[in-house]
Coordinates of N, CA, C and O and ligand atoms in Angstrom, one line a residue:
X1 N -26.8 13.4 -9.3 CA -26.2 14.5 -8.5 C -24.7 14.2 -8.2 O -24.3 13.1 -8.1
X2 N -24.0 15.3 -8.2 CA -22.6 15.2 -7.9 C -22.1 16.5 -7.4 O -22.8 17.5 -7.6
X3 N -20.9 16.6 -6.8 CA -20.3 17.8 -6.6 C -19.3 18.1 -7.7 O -18.8 17.2 -8.3
X4 N -19.0 19.4 -7.9 CA -18.2 19.8 -9.0 C -17.2 20.8 -8.6 O -17.5 21.7 -7.8
X5 N -15.9 20.6 -9.1 CA -14.9 21.6 -8.8 C -15.0 22.7 -10.0 O -15.0 22.3 -11.1
X6 N -15.0 23.9 -9.6 CA -15.2 25.0 -10.6 C -14.0 26.0 -10.6 O -13.0 25.7 -10.1
X7 N -14.2 27.1 -11.3 CA -13.2 28.0 -11.7 C -12.2 28.4 -10.6 O -11.0 28.5 -10.9
X8 N -12.7 28.6 -9.4 CA -11.8 29.1 -8.4 C -10.6 28.2 -8.0 O -9.7 28.7 -7.4
X9 N -10.7 27.0 -8.4 CA -9.7 26.0 -8.0 C -8.4 26.2 -8.9 O -7.3 25.9 -8.5
X10 N -8.7 26.7 -10.2 CA -7.6 26.7 -11.1 C -6.4 27.6 -10.6 O -6.6 28.7 -10.2
X11 N -5.2 27.0 -10.6 CA -4.0 27.6 -10.1 C -3.9 27.9 -8.6 O -2.9 28.4 -8.1
X12 N -5.0 27.5 -7.9 CA -4.9 27.5 -6.4 C -4.7 26.1 -5.9 O -3.7 25.9 -5.3
X13 N -5.5 25.2 -6.3 CA -5.2 23.7 -6.1 C -4.7 23.4 -4.7 O -3.6 22.8 -4.6
X14 N -5.4 23.8 -3.7 CA -4.9 23.6 -2.3 C -4.9 22.2 -1.9 O -4.2 21.8 -1.0
X15 N -5.8 21.4 -2.5 CA -6.0 19.9 -2.2 C -6.5 19.6 -0.8 O -6.5 18.5 -0.4
X16 N -6.9 20.6 0.0 CA -7.5 20.4 1.3 C -8.8 19.5 1.1 O -9.2 18.9 2.1
X17 N -9.4 19.6 0.0 CA -10.6 18.8 -0.3 C -10.4 17.3 -0.4 O -11.2 16.5 -0.1
X18 N -9.2 16.9 -0.8 CA -8.9 15.5 -1.1 C -9.0 14.6 0.1 O -9.7 13.6 0.0
X19 N -8.3 14.9 1.2 CA -8.2 13.8 2.3 C -9.6 13.6 3.0 O -9.8 12.6 3.6
X20 N -10.5 14.5 2.8 CA -11.8 14.3 3.5 C -12.8 13.5 2.7 O -13.8 13.0 3.2
X21 N -12.5 13.2 1.4 CA -13.4 12.5 0.6 C -13.4 11.0 0.9 O -12.4 10.3 0.8
X22 N -14.6 10.5 1.4 CA -14.7 9.1 1.8 C -14.6 8.1 0.7 O -14.4 6.9 0.9
X23 N -14.7 8.5 -0.6 CA -14.7 7.6 -1.7 C -13.6 7.9 -2.7 O -13.6 7.4 -3.8
X24 N -12.7 8.8 -2.4 CA -11.5 9.1 -3.3 C -12.0 9.5 -4.7 O -11.6 8.9 -5.7
X25 N -12.8 10.5 -4.7 CA -13.5 10.9 -6.0 C -12.7 12.0 -6.7 O -13.1 12.4 -7.8
X26 N -11.5 12.4 -6.2 CA -10.8 13.5 -6.8 C -9.8 13.0 -7.8 O -9.1 12.0 -7.6
X27 N -9.6 13.8 -8.9 CA -8.6 13.5 -10.0 C -7.8 14.7 -10.2 O -8.4 15.8 -10.2
X28 N -6.5 14.5 -10.5 CA -5.6 15.7 -10.5 C -5.0 16.0 -11.9 O -4.4 15.1 -12.5
X29 N -5.1 17.3 -12.2 CA -4.4 17.8 -13.4 C -3.3 18.7 -12.9 O -3.0 18.8 -11.7
X30 N -2.6 19.3 -13.8 CA -1.4 20.1 -13.4 C -1.8 21.3 -12.5 O -1.1 21.6 -11.6
X31 N -2.9 22.0 -12.8 CA -3.3 23.1 -12.0 C -4.7 23.2 -11.6 O -5.3 24.3 -11.3
X32 N -5.4 22.0 -11.5 CA -6.8 21.9 -11.2 C -7.1 20.5 -10.8 O -6.5 19.6 -11.2
X33 N -8.1 20.4 -10.0 CA -8.7 19.1 -9.6 C -10.1 18.9 -10.2 O -10.8 20.0 -10.3
X34 N -10.5 17.7 -10.4 CA -11.9 17.5 -10.7 C -12.5 16.3 -9.9 O -11.7 15.6 -9.3
X35 N -13.8 16.3 -9.8 CA -14.5 15.2 -9.1 C -15.2 14.3 -10.1 O -15.8 14.7 -11.1
X36 N -15.0 13.0 -9.9 CA -15.6 12.0 -10.8 C -17.1 11.9 -10.4 O -17.4 11.4 -9.3
X37 N -18.0 12.2 -11.3 CA -19.4 12.2 -10.9 C -20.0 10.9 -10.6 O -21.0 10.8 -9.9
X38 N -19.4 9.8 -11.2 CA -19.9 8.5 -10.9 C -19.4 7.9 -9.6 O -19.9 6.9 -9.1
X39 N -18.4 8.6 -9.0 CA -17.8 8.1 -7.7 C -18.3 8.9 -6.5 O -18.6 8.4 -5.5
X40 N -18.5 10.2 -6.8 CA -19.0 11.1 -5.7 C -20.3 10.6 -5.1 O -21.2 10.3 -5.9
X41 N -20.4 10.6 -3.8 CA -21.6 10.2 -3.1 C -22.4 11.3 -2.5 O -23.3 11.2 -1.7
X42 N -22.1 12.5 -3.0 CA -22.8 13.7 -2.6 C -22.9 14.0 -1.1 O -23.9 14.5 -0.6
X43 N -21.7 13.7 -0.4 CA -21.7 13.9 1.0 C -21.5 15.4 1.4 O -21.9 15.8 2.5
X44 N -20.9 16.2 0.5 CA -20.6 17.6 0.8 C -19.5 17.9 1.7 O -19.3 19.1 2.0
X45 N -18.8 16.9 2.2 CA -17.7 17.1 3.2 C -16.6 18.0 2.6 O -15.9 18.7 3.3
X46 N -16.4 17.9 1.3 CA -15.2 18.7 0.7 C -15.5 20.2 0.6 O -14.6 21.0 0.6
X47 N -16.8 20.6 0.6 CA -17.1 22.0 0.3 C -16.5 22.9 1.3 O -15.8 23.9 0.9
X48 N -16.7 22.7 2.6 CA -16.1 23.7 3.6 C -14.6 23.6 3.7 O -14.0 24.5 4.3
X49 N -14.0 22.5 3.2 CA -12.5 22.4 3.3 C -11.8 23.3 2.3 O -10.6 23.6 2.5
X50 N -12.4 23.7 1.2 CA -11.7 24.4 0.1 C -11.6 25.9 0.5 O -12.6 26.7 0.5
X51 N -10.3 26.4 0.6 CA -10.1 27.8 0.9 C -10.5 28.7 -0.2 O -10.8 29.9 0.0
X52 N -10.6 28.2 -1.4 CA -11.0 29.0 -2.6 C -12.5 28.9 -2.8 O -13.0 29.6 -3.8
X53 N -13.3 28.2 -2.0 CA -14.7 28.0 -2.2 C -15.0 27.6 -3.6 O -15.9 28.2 -4.3
X54 N -14.3 26.6 -4.1 CA -14.4 26.3 -5.5 C -15.3 25.1 -5.8 O -15.5 24.7 -7.0
X55 N -15.9 24.5 -4.7 CA -16.7 23.3 -4.9 C -18.2 23.6 -4.7 O -18.6 24.2 -3.7
X56 N -19.0 23.1 -5.7 CA -20.4 23.3 -5.7 C -21.2 22.0 -5.9 O -20.7 21.2 -6.7
X57 N -22.4 22.0 -5.4 CA -23.3 20.9 -5.8 C -23.7 21.2 -7.2 O -23.8 22.4 -7.6
X58 N -23.9 20.2 -8.1 CA -24.2 20.4 -9.5 C -25.4 21.4 -9.7 O -25.4 22.2 -10.6
X59 N -26.3 21.3 -8.8 CA -27.6 22.1 -8.9 C -27.3 23.5 -8.5 O -28.2 24.4 -8.7
X60 N -26.2 23.8 -7.8 CA -25.9 25.1 -7.3 C -24.7 25.8 -8.0 O -24.3 26.8 -7.6
X61 N -24.3 25.2 -9.1 CA -23.2 25.8 -9.9 C -23.7 27.2 -10.4 O -24.8 27.3 -10.9
X62 N -22.8 28.2 -10.2 CA -23.2 29.5 -10.8 C -23.5 29.4 -12.3 O -22.9 28.6 -13.0
X63 N -24.4 30.1 -12.8 CA -24.9 30.0 -14.2 C -23.7 30.1 -15.2 O -23.6 29.3 -16.1
X64 N -22.8 31.0 -14.9 CA -21.7 31.2 -15.9 C -20.6 30.1 -15.7 O -19.6 30.1 -16.4
X65 N -20.8 29.1 -14.8 CA -19.8 28.1 -14.6 C -20.4 26.7 -14.9 O -19.8 25.7 -14.5
X66 N -21.5 26.6 -15.6 CA -22.2 25.4 -15.9 C -21.3 24.4 -16.6 O -21.4 23.2 -16.5
X67 N -20.4 24.9 -17.4 CA -19.6 24.0 -18.2 C -18.6 23.2 -17.4 O -18.0 22.2 -17.9
X68 N -18.4 23.6 -16.1 CA -17.5 22.8 -15.3 C -18.1 21.4 -14.9 O -17.4 20.5 -14.6
X69 N -19.4 21.3 -15.1 CA -20.0 19.9 -14.8 C -19.5 18.9 -15.8 O -19.0 17.9 -15.4
X70 N -19.5 19.2 -17.1 CA -19.0 18.3 -18.1 C -17.5 18.2 -18.1 O -17.0 17.1 -18.3
X71 N -16.9 19.3 -17.8 CA -15.4 19.3 -17.7 C -14.9 18.4 -16.6 O -14.0 17.6 -16.8
X72 N -15.6 18.4 -15.4 CA -15.2 17.4 -14.4 C -15.4 16.0 -14.8 O -14.5 15.2 -14.7
X73 N -16.5 15.7 -15.5 CA -16.8 14.4 -15.9 C -15.7 13.9 -17.0 O -15.2 12.8 -16.9
X74 N -15.4 14.8 -17.9 CA -14.5 14.4 -18.9 C -13.0 14.3 -18.4 O -12.4 13.3 -18.7
X75 N -12.6 15.2 -17.6 CA -11.2 15.2 -17.1 C -11.0 14.0 -16.1 O -9.9 13.5 -16.0
X76 N -12.0 13.7 -15.4 CA -11.9 12.6 -14.4 C -11.6 11.3 -15.1 O -11.1 10.3 -14.4
X77 N -12.0 11.2 -16.3 CA -11.7 9.9 -17.1 C -10.3 9.8 -17.5 O -9.8 8.7 -17.9
X78 N -9.6 10.9 -17.6 CA -8.2 10.9 -18.2 C -7.1 11.2 -17.2 O -6.0 10.9 -17.4
X79 N -7.5 12.0 -16.1 CA -6.5 12.4 -15.1 C -6.3 11.3 -14.0 O -7.3 10.5 -13.8
X80 N -5.1 11.2 -13.4 CA -4.9 10.3 -12.3 C -5.7 10.6 -11.0 O -5.9 11.8 -10.7
X81 N -6.0 9.6 -10.2 CA -6.7 9.8 -9.0 C -5.7 10.4 -8.0 O -4.5 10.2 -8.0
X82 N -6.2 11.2 -7.0 CA -5.4 11.8 -6.0 C -6.1 11.6 -4.7 O -7.3 11.8 -4.6
X83 N -5.4 11.1 -3.7 CA -6.0 10.7 -2.4 C -5.4 11.4 -1.2 O -5.8 11.1 -0.1
X84 N -4.3 12.1 -1.4 CA -3.6 12.8 -0.3 C -3.4 14.2 -0.5 O -3.2 14.7 -1.6
X85 N -3.3 15.0 0.6 CA -3.0 16.4 0.6 C -1.6 16.6 0.0 O -0.7 15.8 0.3
X86 N -1.4 17.6 -0.8 CA 0.0 17.9 -1.2 C 0.1 19.5 -1.2 O -0.9 20.2 -1.1
X87 N 1.4 20.0 -1.2 CA 1.6 21.4 -1.1 C 0.9 22.1 -2.3 O 0.9 21.7 -3.4
X88 N 0.3 23.3 -2.0 CA -0.3 24.1 -3.0 C 0.8 24.7 -3.9 O 1.9 24.8 -3.4
X89 N 0.5 25.2 -5.1 CA 1.5 25.9 -5.9 C 2.0 27.1 -5.0 O 1.2 27.7 -4.3
X90 N 3.2 27.5 -5.3 CA 3.8 28.6 -4.5 C 3.0 29.9 -4.6 O 3.0 30.7 -3.7
X91 N 2.4 30.1 -5.8 CA 1.7 31.4 -6.1 C 0.2 31.2 -5.9 O -0.6 32.1 -6.4
X92 N -0.2 30.2 -5.2 CA -1.7 29.9 -5.1 C -2.4 31.2 -4.5 O -3.5 31.5 -5.0
X93 N -1.9 31.8 -3.5 CA -2.5 33.0 -2.9 C -2.8 34.1 -3.9 O -3.7 34.9 -3.8
X94 N -1.9 34.2 -4.9 CA -2.0 35.3 -5.9 C -3.2 35.1 -6.8 O -3.7 36.0 -7.4
X95 N -3.6 33.8 -6.9 CA -4.7 33.5 -7.8 C -6.1 33.3 -7.1 O -7.1 33.1 -7.7
X96 N -6.0 33.4 -5.8 CA -7.2 33.2 -5.0 C -8.3 34.3 -5.3 O -7.9 35.5 -5.1
X97 N -9.4 34.0 -5.7 CA -10.5 35.0 -6.0 C -10.4 35.6 -7.4 O -11.3 36.4 -7.8
X98 N -9.3 35.3 -8.2 CA -9.3 35.8 -9.5 C -10.3 35.1 -10.4 O -10.5 33.9 -10.2
X99 N -11.1 35.8 -11.2 CA -12.2 35.2 -11.9 C -11.8 34.8 -13.3 O -10.8 35.3 -13.8
X100 N -12.6 33.9 -13.8 CA -12.5 33.5 -15.2 C -11.1 32.9 -15.6 O -10.4 33.4 -16.5
X101 N -10.7 31.9 -14.8 CA -9.3 31.3 -15.0 C -9.3 30.2 -16.0 O -8.3 29.6 -16.2
X102 N -10.5 29.9 -16.6 CA -10.5 28.7 -17.6 C -9.4 28.7 -18.6 O -8.9 27.7 -18.9
X103 N -9.1 29.9 -19.2 CA -8.0 29.9 -20.3 C -6.7 29.4 -19.7 O -5.8 29.1 -20.5
X104 N -6.5 29.4 -18.4 CA -5.3 29.1 -17.8 C -5.2 27.6 -17.4 O -4.2 27.1 -17.0
X105 N -6.3 26.9 -17.6 CA -6.4 25.5 -17.2 C -5.5 24.6 -18.1 O -5.6 24.8 -19.4
X106 N -4.7 23.8 -17.5 CA -3.8 22.9 -18.3 C -4.5 21.6 -18.3 O -4.6 20.9 -17.2
X107 N -4.9 21.1 -19.5 CA -5.7 19.8 -19.5 C -4.8 18.6 -19.7 O -3.7 18.8 -20.3
Ligands
SF4_201 FE1 -16.0 13.3 -2.1 FE2 -18.2 14.0 -0.7 FE3 -16.9 15.9 -2.0 FE4 -18.3 14.0 -3.4 S1 -19.1 15.6 -2.0 S2 -16.2 14.7 -3.8 S3 -18.0 12.2 -2.1 S4 -16.1 14.7 -0.3
F3S202 FE1 -9.1 23.1 -5.6 FE2 -10.2 23.8 -3.3 FE3 -9.6 21.4 -3.6 S1 -8.7 25.0 -4.5 S2 -7.8 21.4 -5.0 S3 -11.1 22.5 -4.8 S4 -9.3 22.6 -1.8

C-alpha cells in the first residue's frame, strides 16, 4: 500500500503536502511531486492538505489515473527529495481542476 500523487498536482504543485509527511516521502520534479512507495507509511496525513485533492490511496486511484501508481514509483527513484513547503507556481490557480494534464508533465 502507498499513497499516490495524481493528475491534479501537475502545474499546481502547492507543496502543502510536504511538511506534514512524517517520513519525507515526497520527491520533486519541475511541475509535479511524487511519493516514494517504499517510504510512504500510509498515514494519509497528506491527503487533506492538498488544495488540488491530488493525493489518493493506491486502492482508491480513479480508474483513468491508474498509471500514476507506476509513475510515482519510477520518478521517485530519479527526482530529488523535498522536505519543506515552497511557493506554488504563479499560475497554479489557473490549472486547478484542469483535467488530463499528463502531457504537460516535465519528467
Ligand atoms: Fe507521507 Fe503519510 Fe502522505 Fe505517505 S500518506 S506520503 S507517509 S504523509
Ligand atoms: Fe501537488 Fe497537492 Fe502536494 S498540488 S505538491 S500533491 S499539495
